[in-house]
Amino acid sequence: MFDYIWLVPVFPAIGVLINGLLGRRIEAINKSLIHWIACGMIALSFIVTCIIFFQLQALPAAERIIQVTCFPWINSGILQTNIAYLIDPLSMMMAMFVIGVGFLIHIYSIGYMDGDPGRYYRFFVYLNLFMFSMINLVLANNFLLLFLGWEGVGLCSYLLIGFWFDDEANAIAGKKAFITNRVGDFAFLIGLFLLFTGLGEHGIWTLQFNEVFSNVHYLSTNQATAICLLFFIGCTAKSAQIPLYVWLPDAMAGPTPVSALIHAATMVTSGVYLISRCNILFSMSPFAMGVVATV
């Protein structure tokens, strides 16, 4: 089943396409089909994730790192990046957590949003898009695909927090979350540039995790510190830590399932995941680790 890891993000994407393109017509015919499609796609993702998780557990510990390349993505000069997924204990544990809790929140949303006129299908489109982005974030085998998912959950947080945008306060709360996260994402992006060029000085032009982490010894302590601190600024925005925590209380402006999805389930864990994934890089900088521990 390892070769079918691509099904895990594809199922929510199918839900986005069906409800996004046909949702208004489907809702007019039979409203319940909207949530059956949205929840069904997440359930299928969770089933595939569970199968892969237990197959991974059955392997010897030394063999629990599997790369699955779907297709080439960016092929431009020195930058070669694929749409590819990493199956290892960390990514699969996060996928189980994200999809499992996300599925329960999808189920809860059926009753919660039932009386919301004219927006039912759109809400489930946003939820499925959120899950698609978060799955790509935790399963990506390279920083660029991770960043795509990272930006995707930021977009979806804006759409979901400001879902009831006819109330100006809710619209402002959505914008506040979006702008605050863009500040952190800008720092994260600069950190990626420094990492890419820092390794590139030694002829290693890559953003793939295994290649980056096996060559981080080429980076100086100062370079590692700068990269880690910039990454951590991105984490403070996504995980709502000091100083970029100000958007999180306003996330309550969105429907309760949105607050659950953002607060408890997925988005705020993405910063924790990034630091865990980059633990080799952070271990090169005692100062950066001290900053993380203090915050």
PDB file of C-alpha atoms in Angstrom, residues 174-271:
ATOM      1  CA  GLY A 174     -10.244  36.378   9.413  1.00  0.00           C
ATOM      2  CA  LYS A 175      -8.005  39.099   8.026  1.00  0.00           C
ATOM      3  CA  LYS A 176      -6.102  39.315  11.320  1.00  0.00           C
ATOM      4  CA  ALA A 177      -5.353  35.576  11.207  1.00  0.00           C
ATOM      5  CA  PHE A 178      -4.298  35.806   7.563  1.00  0.00           C
ATOM      6  CA  ILE A 179      -1.958  38.766   8.019  1.00  0.00           C
ATOM      7  CA  THR A 180      -0.378  37.441  11.227  1.00  0.00           C
ATOM      8  CA  ASN A 181       0.349  34.120   9.566  1.00  0.00           C
ATOM      9  CA  ARG A 182       1.844  35.872   6.529  1.00  0.00           C
ATOM     10  CA  VAL A 183       4.386  37.543   8.836  1.00  0.00           C
ATOM     11  CA  GLY A 184       5.498  34.143  10.103  1.00  0.00           C
ATOM     12  CA  ASP A 185       5.425  32.617   6.615  1.00  0.00           C
ATOM     13  CA  PHE A 186       7.676  35.393   5.294  1.00  0.00           C
ATOM     14  CA  ALA A 187      10.280  34.512   7.940  1.00  0.00           C
ATOM     15  CA  PHE A 188       9.904  30.811   7.118  1.00  0.00           C
ATOM     16  CA  LEU A 189      10.456  31.560   3.428  1.00  0.00           C
ATOM     17  CA  ILE A 190      13.634  33.540   4.149  1.00  0.00           C
ATOM     18  CA  GLY A 191      14.835  30.596   6.233  1.00  0.00           C
ATOM     19  CA  LEU A 192      14.241  28.290   3.248  1.00  0.00           C
ATOM     20  CA  PHE A 193      16.249  30.625   1.014  1.00  0.00           C
ATOM     21  CA  LEU A 194      19.143  30.616   3.507  1.00  0.00           C
ATOM     22  CA  LEU A 195      19.024  26.825   3.800  1.00  0.00           C
ATOM     23  CA  PHE A 196      18.950  26.364   0.022  1.00  0.00           C
ATOM     24  CA  THR A 197      21.826  28.778  -0.658  1.00  0.00           C
ATOM     25  CA  GLY A 198      23.821  27.666   2.404  1.00  0.00           C
ATOM     26  CA  LEU A 199      23.945  24.072   1.183  1.00  0.00           C
ATOM     27  CA  GLY A 200      24.270  25.304  -2.411  1.00  0.00           C
ATOM     28  CA  GLU A 201      27.643  26.849  -1.511  1.00  0.00           C
ATOM     29  CA  HIS A 202      28.845  23.254  -1.242  1.00  0.00           C
ATOM     30  CA  GLY A 203      27.147  22.137  -4.458  1.00  0.00           C
ATOM     31  CA  ILE A 204      24.116  20.627  -2.721  1.00  0.00           C
ATOM     32  CA  TRP A 205      21.097  22.259  -4.333  1.00  0.00           C
ATOM     33  CA  THR A 206      18.151  20.513  -2.736  1.00  0.00           C
ATOM     34  CA  LEU A 207      15.158  20.986  -0.473  1.00  0.00           C
ATOM     35  CA  GLN A 208      14.447  17.271  -0.006  1.00  0.00           C
ATOM     36  CA  PHE A 209      14.467  16.323   3.664  1.00  0.00           C
ATOM     37  CA  ASN A 210      16.798  13.327   3.559  1.00  0.00           C
ATOM     38  CA  GLU A 211      19.355  15.138   1.387  1.00  0.00           C
ATOM     39  CA  VAL A 212      19.205  18.316   3.481  1.00  0.00           C
ATOM     40  CA  PHE A 213      19.491  16.562   6.848  1.00  0.00           C
ATOM     41  CA  SER A 214      22.327  14.305   5.711  1.00  0.00           C
ATOM     42  CA  ASN A 215      24.345  17.376   4.675  1.00  0.00           C
ATOM     43  CA  VAL A 216      23.533  19.933   7.371  1.00  0.00           C
ATOM     44  CA  HIS A 217      27.049  19.493   8.767  1.00  0.00           C
ATOM     45  CA  TYR A 218      28.197  21.775   5.930  1.00  0.00           C
ATOM     46  CA  LEU A 219      26.338  24.665   7.566  1.00  0.00           C
ATOM     47  CA  SER A 220      28.109  26.835  10.121  1.00  0.00           C
ATOM     48  CA  THR A 221      26.641  27.297  13.600  1.00  0.00           C
ATOM     49  CA  ASN A 222      25.650  30.871  12.728  1.00  0.00           C
ATOM     50  CA  GLN A 223      23.903  29.726   9.551  1.00  0.00           C
ATOM     51  CA  ALA A 224      22.050  26.986  11.431  1.00  0.00           C
ATOM     52  CA  THR A 225      21.027  29.450  14.141  1.00  0.00           C
ATOM     53  CA  ALA A 226      19.677  31.983  11.627  1.00  0.00           C
ATOM     54  CA  ILE A 227      17.739  29.299   9.723  1.00  0.00           C
ATOM     55  CA  CYS A 228      16.288  27.764  12.898  1.00  0.00           C
ATOM     56  CA  LEU A 229      15.197  31.129  14.317  1.00  0.00           C
ATOM     57  CA  LEU A 230      13.513  32.080  11.029  1.00  0.00           C
ATOM     58  CA  PHE A 231      11.771  28.703  10.909  1.00  0.00           C
ATOM     59  CA  PHE A 232      10.685  29.202  14.502  1.00  0.00           C
ATOM     60  CA  ILE A 233       9.131  32.582  13.704  1.00  0.00           C
ATOM     61  CA  GLY A 234       7.013  30.720  11.150  1.00  0.00           C
ATOM     62  CA  CYS A 235       6.136  28.180  13.839  1.00  0.00           C
ATOM     63  CA  THR A 236       5.117  30.869  16.326  1.00  0.00           C
ATOM     64  CA  ALA A 237       2.572  32.160  13.822  1.00  0.00           C
ATOM     65  CA  LYS A 238       1.097  28.766  12.905  1.00  0.00           C
ATOM     66  CA  SER A 239       1.130  27.432  16.466  1.00  0.00           C
ATOM     67  CA  ALA A 240       0.110  30.780  18.009  1.00  0.00           C
ATOM     68  CA  GLN A 241       3.135  31.241  20.269  1.00  0.00           C
ATOM     69  CA  ILE A 242       4.727  34.459  21.527  1.00  0.00           C
ATOM     70  CA  PRO A 243       4.946  36.917  19.773  1.00  0.00           C
ATOM     71  CA  LEU A 244       2.585  35.912  16.926  1.00  0.00           C
ATOM     72  CA  TYR A 245      -0.196  34.437  19.039  1.00  0.00           C
ATOM     73  CA  VAL A 246      -2.602  37.381  18.696  1.00  0.00           C
ATOM     74  CA  TRP A 247      -4.749  35.828  15.962  1.00  0.00           C
ATOM     75  CA  LEU A 248      -5.802  32.716  17.871  1.00  0.00           C
ATOM     76  CA  PRO A 249      -8.430  34.170  20.276  1.00  0.00           C
ATOM     77  CA  ASP A 250     -10.165  35.741  17.273  1.00  0.00           C
ATOM     78  CA  ALA A 251     -10.399  32.320  15.635  1.00  0.00           C
ATOM     79  CA  MET A 252     -13.488  31.863  17.807  1.00  0.00           C
ATOM     80  CA  ALA A 253     -15.257  34.157  15.331  1.00  0.00           C
ATOM     81  CA  GLY A 254     -15.622  31.156  13.037  1.00  0.00           C
ATOM     82  CA  PRO A 255     -18.110  28.316  13.571  1.00  0.00           C
ATOM     83  CA  THR A 256     -17.274  26.023  16.494  1.00  0.00           C
ATOM     84  CA  PRO A 257     -16.025  23.162  14.248  1.00  0.00           C
ATOM     85  CA  VAL A 258     -13.518  25.631  12.769  1.00  0.00           C
ATOM     86  CA  SER A 259     -12.263  26.584  16.207  1.00  0.00           C
ATOM     87  CA  ALA A 260     -11.844  22.902  17.017  1.00  0.00           C
ATOM     88  CA  LEU A 261     -10.031  22.213  13.757  1.00  0.00           C
ATOM     89  CA  ILE A 262      -7.624  25.112  14.246  1.00  0.00           C
ATOM     90  CA  HIS A 263      -7.158  25.103  18.022  1.00  0.00           C
ATOM     91  CA  ALA A 264      -7.125  21.444  18.910  1.00  0.00           C
ATOM     92  CA  ALA A 265      -6.634  19.284  15.889  1.00  0.00           C
ATOM     93  CA  THR A 266      -4.311  20.324  13.147  1.00  0.00           C
ATOM     94  CA  MET A 267      -3.093  23.803  12.343  1.00  0.00           C
ATOM     95  CA  VAL A 268      -1.536  24.655  15.702  1.00  0.00           C
ATOM     96  CA  THR A 269       0.374  21.366  15.664  1.00  0.00           C
ATOM     97  CA  SER A 270       2.100  22.221  12.368  1.00  0.00           C
ATOM     98  CA  GLY A 271       4.748  24.318  14.122  1.00  0.00           C
TER      99      GLY A 271
END
